[in-house]
Coordinates of C-alpha atoms in Angstrom, one line a residue:
M1 CA -3.3 2.3 4.7
N2 CA -3.3 4.2 7.9
F3 CA 0.2 3.6 9.3
R4 CA -0.4 5.7 12.4
E5 CA -3.5 3.7 13.4
E6 CA -1.8 0.4 12.9
L7 CA 1.4 1.6 14.7
I8 CA -0.8 2.4 17.7
L9 CA -2.5 -1.0 17.6
R10 CA 0.8 -2.8 17.2
C11 CA 2.6 -0.9 20.0
A12 CA -0.4 -1.4 22.4
S13 CA -0.7 -5.1 21.5
R14 CA 3.0 -5.7 22.0
R15 CA 3.1 -3.8 25.3
R16 CA 0.1 -5.9 26.5
Q17 CA 2.0 -9.1 25.6
K18 CA 5.0 -7.9 27.6
L19 CA 3.0 -6.9 30.6
G20 CA 1.2 -10.2 30.7
Q21 CA -2.4 -10.6 31.9
M22 CA -4.4 -7.4 31.4
S23 CA -8.1 -6.6 31.7
D24 CA -9.9 -5.1 28.7
A25 CA -10.4 -1.9 30.6
A26 CA -6.7 -1.7 31.4
Y27 CA -5.9 -2.3 27.7
Q28 CA -8.2 0.5 26.7
E29 CA -6.3 2.8 29.0
L30 CA -3.1 1.6 27.5
L31 CA -4.5 2.2 24.0
L32 CA -5.4 5.8 24.9
A33 CA -1.9 6.4 26.3
V34 CA -0.3 5.0 23.1
K35 CA -2.5 7.3 21.0
Q36 CA -1.1 10.3 22.8
D37 CA 2.5 9.6 21.7
P38 CA 2.9 6.4 19.6
E39 CA 6.6 6.7 19.0
A40 CA 7.3 6.8 22.8
Y41 CA 6.1 3.2 22.8
V42 CA 8.3 2.1 19.8
D43 CA 10.8 -0.2 21.4
D44 CA 10.9 -3.1 18.9
P45 CA 12.6 -3.2 15.5
A46 CA 9.3 -4.2 13.9
E47 CA 7.7 -1.0 15.0
K48 CA 10.7 1.0 14.1
A49 CA 10.4 -0.3 10.6
Y50 CA 6.8 0.7 10.6
V51 CA 7.7 4.3 11.6
I52 CA 10.1 4.5 8.6
L53 CA 7.4 3.3 6.2
G54 CA 4.7 5.6 7.6
K55 CA 6.9 8.7 7.4
T56 CA 8.2 7.9 4.0
L57 CA 4.8 7.2 2.5
R58 CA 3.5 10.5 4.0
K59 CA 6.3 12.4 2.3
F60 CA 5.7 10.4 -0.9
N61 CA 2.1 11.6 -1.0
E62 CA 3.0 15.2 0.0
S63 CA 5.6 15.4 -2.8
A64 CA 3.0 14.5 -5.4
R65 CA 0.7 17.4 -4.6
D66 CA 2.2 19.8 -7.1
D67 CA 2.5 17.3 -10.0
D68 CA -0.1 19.2 -12.0
L69 CA 2.3 22.1 -12.3
L70 CA 5.0 20.1 -13.9
D71 CA 5.5 19.3 -17.6
D72 CA 5.8 15.7 -18.7
D73 CA 9.6 15.5 -18.4
Q74 CA 9.6 17.1 -15.0
Y75 CA 6.8 14.9 -13.8
M76 CA 8.6 11.7 -14.9
A77 CA 11.8 12.8 -13.2
A78 CA 9.9 13.7 -9.9
R79 CA 8.0 10.5 -10.0
A80 CA 11.1 8.4 -10.5
K81 CA 12.8 10.2 -7.6
R82 CA 9.8 9.5 -5.3
F83 CA 9.8 5.9 -6.1
E84 CA 13.5 5.6 -5.6
V85 CA 13.2 7.2 -2.2
L86 CA 10.4 4.8 -1.3
A87 CA 12.3 1.8 -2.4
K88 CA 15.3 2.8 -0.3
A89 CA 13.0 3.3 2.7
C90 CA 11.6 -0.1 2.2
D91 CA 15.2 -1.5 2.2
A92 CA 15.9 0.3 5.4
A93 CA 12.8 -1.1 7.0
I94 CA 13.6 -4.6 5.9
E95 CA 17.1 -4.2 7.3
L96 CA 15.5 -3.4 10.7
D97 CA 12.9 -6.2 10.4
A98 CA 13.3 -8.8 7.7
G99 CA 9.8 -10.0 8.5
C100 CA 8.1 -6.7 7.7
L101 CA 5.7 -7.9 5.0
D102 CA 4.4 -4.4 4.3
A103 CA 7.9 -3.2 3.5
H104 CA 8.3 -6.1 1.1
L105 CA 4.9 -5.5 -0.5
L106 CA 5.6 -1.8 -0.9
R107 CA 8.9 -2.4 -2.4
A108 CA 7.5 -4.8 -5.0
L109 CA 4.7 -2.4 -5.9
A110 CA 7.2 0.5 -6.2
T111 CA 9.8 -1.3 -8.3
I112 CA 8.0 -3.8 -10.6
E113 CA 5.8 -2.4 -13.3
R114 CA 4.9 -5.4 -15.5
P115 CA 1.7 -7.0 -14.0
D116 CA 2.9 -10.6 -14.8
K117 CA 6.3 -10.0 -13.1
L118 CA 4.6 -8.2 -10.2
L119 CA 2.1 -11.1 -9.7
D120 CA 5.0 -13.6 -9.6
A121 CA 6.7 -11.5 -6.9
L122 CA 3.6 -11.1 -4.8
L123 CA 2.8 -14.8 -5.0
D124 CA 6.4 -15.5 -3.9
L125 CA 5.8 -13.2 -0.9
E126 CA 2.7 -15.1 0.0
E127 CA 4.6 -18.3 0.0
K128 CA 7.5 -16.9 2.0
F129 CA 5.3 -15.2 4.6
K130 CA 2.8 -18.0 5.2
D131 CA 3.6 -17.9 8.9
D132 CA 0.9 -20.3 10.0
D133 CA -1.5 -22.9 8.6
R134 CA -4.5 -20.5 8.4
P135 CA -5.6 -19.6 4.9
V136 CA -6.3 -15.9 4.3
D137 CA -10.0 -16.2 4.6
Q138 CA -9.6 -17.4 8.2
L139 CA -7.7 -14.3 9.2
E140 CA -9.3 -11.5 11.2
W141 CA -9.0 -7.8 10.2
G142 CA -9.4 -7.0 13.8
D143 CA -6.1 -8.8 14.5
V144 CA -3.6 -6.1 13.5
W145 CA -0.9 -8.8 13.0
S146 CA -3.0 -10.4 10.2
R147 CA -3.5 -7.2 8.2
P148 CA -0.2 -7.4 6.2
R149 CA -1.2 -10.8 4.8
L150 CA -4.7 -9.5 4.0
R151 CA -3.2 -6.5 2.3
L152 CA -0.9 -8.7 0.3
R153 CA -3.8 -10.9 -0.8
A154 CA -5.8 -7.9 -1.9
A155 CA -2.8 -6.7 -3.9
V156 CA -2.6 -10.1 -5.5
A157 CA -6.3 -9.9 -6.5
R158 CA -5.8 -6.5 -8.1
T159 CA -2.7 -7.6 -9.9
C160 CA -4.4 -10.7 -11.2
G161 CA -6.9 -8.3 -12.8
D162 CA -4.1 -6.2 -14.3
A163 CA -2.6 -9.4 -15.7
A164 CA -6.0 -10.5 -17.1
C165 CA -6.1 -13.5 -14.8
W166 CA -9.7 -12.9 -13.9
K167 CA -10.6 -16.3 -12.3
M168 CA -7.6 -15.9 -10.0
A169 CA -8.6 -12.3 -9.3
R170 CA -12.2 -13.3 -8.4
D171 CA -11.0 -16.1 -6.1
A172 CA -8.3 -13.9 -4.4
A173 CA -10.8 -11.1 -3.9
E174 CA -13.5 -13.3 -2.5
S175 CA -11.0 -14.8 0.0
V176 CA -10.2 -11.4 1.3
L177 CA -13.9 -10.6 1.5
R178 CA -14.6 -13.7 3.6
A179 CA -12.1 -12.3 6.1
T180 CA -13.0 -8.6 6.0
E181 CA -16.6 -8.2 4.9
K182 CA -17.9 -8.1 8.4
D183 CA -15.5 -5.2 9.0
G184 CA -16.9 -3.2 6.1
D185 CA -14.4 -4.4 3.4
P186 CA -11.6 -2.1 4.4
L187 CA -9.4 -3.2 1.4
G188 CA -12.1 -2.8 -1.2
A189 CA -12.0 -6.4 -2.3
R190 CA -15.6 -6.2 -3.4
N191 CA -14.5 -3.8 -6.2
T192 CA -12.0 -6.2 -7.6
A193 CA -14.5 -9.1 -7.3
A194 CA -17.2 -7.0 -9.2
L195 CA -14.9 -6.4 -12.1
A196 CA -13.8 -10.0 -12.2
Y197 CA -17.5 -11.2 -12.4
A198 CA -18.1 -8.7 -15.2
R199 CA -15.1 -9.9 -17.2
L200 CA -16.1 -13.5 -16.7
E201 CA -19.7 -12.7 -17.8
D202 CA -20.9 -14.2 -14.5
E203 CA -24.2 -12.3 -13.9
E204 CA -25.2 -14.7 -11.1
G205 CA -21.9 -14.1 -9.3
L206 CA -22.2 -10.3 -9.6
N207 CA -25.8 -10.4 -8.5
A208 CA -24.9 -12.4 -5.4
L209 CA -22.0 -10.1 -4.6
E210 CA -24.1 -6.9 -4.9
A211 CA -26.9 -8.5 -2.7
R212 CA -24.4 -8.5 0.2
W213 CA -24.2 -4.7 0.2
S214 CA -26.8 -2.0 0.8
Q215 CA -25.7 0.1 -2.1
G216 CA -23.4 0.1 -5.1
N217 CA -20.4 2.2 -6.0
A218 CA -18.5 3.2 -9.1
W219 CA -16.9 -0.2 -9.4
S220 CA -20.1 -2.2 -9.1
N221 CA -22.0 0.2 -11.4
L222 CA -19.4 0.1 -14.1
A223 CA -19.1 -3.7 -13.7
R224 CA -22.8 -4.0 -14.3
C225 CA -22.5 -1.8 -17.5
L226 CA -19.7 -3.9 -18.9
L227 CA -21.3 -7.2 -18.0
L228 CA -24.6 -6.4 -19.7
Y229 CA -22.8 -5.0 -22.8
K230 CA -20.7 -8.1 -23.1
L231 CA -23.9 -10.2 -22.8
G232 CA -25.5 -8.2 -25.6
R233 CA -28.4 -7.0 -23.6
M234 CA -28.2 -3.5 -24.9
H235 CA -31.4 -1.9 -23.4
A236 CA -30.3 -3.1 -20.0
A237 CA -26.8 -2.0 -20.6
R238 CA -28.0 1.5 -21.5
R239 CA -30.0 1.8 -18.3
A240 CA -27.0 0.6 -16.3
L241 CA -24.8 3.2 -18.0
R242 CA -27.3 5.9 -17.2
G243 CA -27.3 4.8 -13.5
Y244 CA -23.5 4.7 -13.5
G245 CA -23.4 8.3 -14.8
Q246 CA -26.0 9.6 -12.4
L247 CA -24.7 8.0 -9.2
T248 CA -21.0 9.0 -9.5
K249 CA -19.7 12.5 -10.1
G250 CA -17.9 12.9 -13.4
A251 CA -18.4 9.2 -14.3
A252 CA -19.0 9.9 -18.0
Y253 CA -15.9 12.0 -18.3
A254 CA -13.8 9.5 -16.3
L255 CA -14.9 6.8 -18.8
L256 CA -14.5 8.7 -22.0
K257 CA -11.4 10.7 -21.0
P258 CA -9.5 8.4 -18.6
M259 CA -6.8 10.0 -16.5
Y260 CA -3.7 8.5 -15.1
V261 CA -4.1 7.0 -11.6
E262 CA -1.0 6.2 -9.6
V263 CA -0.3 2.7 -8.3
F264 CA -2.0 1.9 -5.0
L265 CA 0.6 1.9 -2.2
P266 CA 0.1 -0.5 -0.6
D267 CA -3.7 -0.6 -1.0
R268 CA -6.6 1.3 -2.4
P269 CA -6.8 4.8 -0.9
E270 CA -10.0 5.9 0.9
L271 CA -12.2 7.7 -1.7
A272 CA -15.4 9.6 -1.0
P273 CA -18.4 7.6 -2.2
G274 CA -19.8 8.9 -5.5
S275 CA -16.8 11.2 -6.0
F276 CA -14.9 11.9 -9.2
D277 CA -11.8 10.3 -7.7
E278 CA -13.9 7.1 -7.1
A279 CA -14.9 7.2 -10.8
L280 CA -11.3 7.6 -11.9
A281 CA -10.1 4.7 -9.8
A282 CA -12.9 2.4 -11.0
V283 CA -12.1 3.2 -14.7
H284 CA -8.4 2.7 -14.0
E285 CA -9.0 -0.8 -12.5
A286 CA -11.4 -1.7 -15.3
E287 CA -8.9 -0.6 -18.1
V288 CA -8.0 -4.2 -18.9
I289 CA -11.6 -5.2 -19.4
I290 CA -12.4 -2.0 -21.4
A291 CA -9.4 -2.6 -23.7
D292 CA -10.6 -6.2 -24.2
T293 CA -14.1 -4.8 -25.2
P294 CA -13.0 -2.3 -27.8
D295 CA -16.5 -1.4 -29.0
F296 CA -17.7 -0.5 -25.5
I297 CA -16.4 3.1 -25.5
A298 CA -17.5 3.7 -29.1
W299 CA -21.0 2.5 -28.0
C300 CA -20.9 4.9 -25.1
Q301 CA -20.0 7.8 -27.4
T302 CA -23.0 7.1 -29.6
L303 CA -25.3 7.9 -26.7
D304 CA -25.7 11.7 -27.0
W305 CA -26.8 12.2 -23.4
F306 CA -23.7 10.4 -22.0
E307 CA -21.2 12.4 -24.1
A308 CA -23.1 15.6 -23.2
D309 CA -22.7 14.7 -19.5
A310 CA -18.9 14.2 -20.0
R311 CA -18.6 17.5 -21.9
A312 CA -20.6 19.4 -19.3
Y313 CA -18.4 18.0 -16.5
A314 CA -15.3 19.0 -18.4
E315 CA -16.5 22.6 -18.9
K316 CA -17.6 23.0 -15.3
H317 CA -14.3 21.8 -13.9
D318 CA -12.0 23.2 -16.6
L319 CA -10.8 19.9 -17.8
D320 CA -9.6 19.0 -21.3
W321 CA -12.1 17.9 -23.9

């Protein structure tokens, strides 16, 4: 989530509402002025809450940069401190603006680890913050005031996957897509949907989803591998696995040697297409499916070329093997 961008849009939109009728050209001039110094236009508790969240999340991410230098105990202590600071910042934002849905969402993600408990909390937030009669799929990403509800729904979809509620995950992800697909799927709902279709062994659904996009990514490619393997179509699964390995850097290593991926706060971070980080995130989100398909990794390891790709990537990038 780009807090600065949304703070600019919120401040400009609120100022436009206060000033009354304004032409589009005048609004663009206002938007440029706000971009120069967003905090100069923060005069409402709701935006003050956003400033707190943005600054805290930036510090949260900065404090994690040296985690690789820490031993396990030091890392766990540093992580616990980071999340404690984040939760307190969310409380401060909520005290300023009880209706700050992003603060409520961040707090839930930062403090509730069990997927089933987190899902209950997120569904409660959806009910509490249903501020109009529009369903999520009728919201507009271009309307900055609708974005918190869309972010929450995307988090519900991902958490449904973590809790192995795959039909709910599919439906929630598709509802987000109906609202955001024309804007390029900024919340990555297609990724959650792809994994859901794979787990549900719904090849027709996955085909229809992929047909809506000009190219695949780590999630769709991995979903295809898992789907074909689960359907017992091994030749096709092998071809899909080769494609997955070739199209994403370090994909084989990410799958055979999964690494820890931090919880998304509050949504999936922007990752370079085809990058190792994308591969890690895709495997992380597919962990529940992989664990439910125990022979899949063993099958991947029987393919000499796939294990060789993983080993070569580890040696090139000085990773454990």
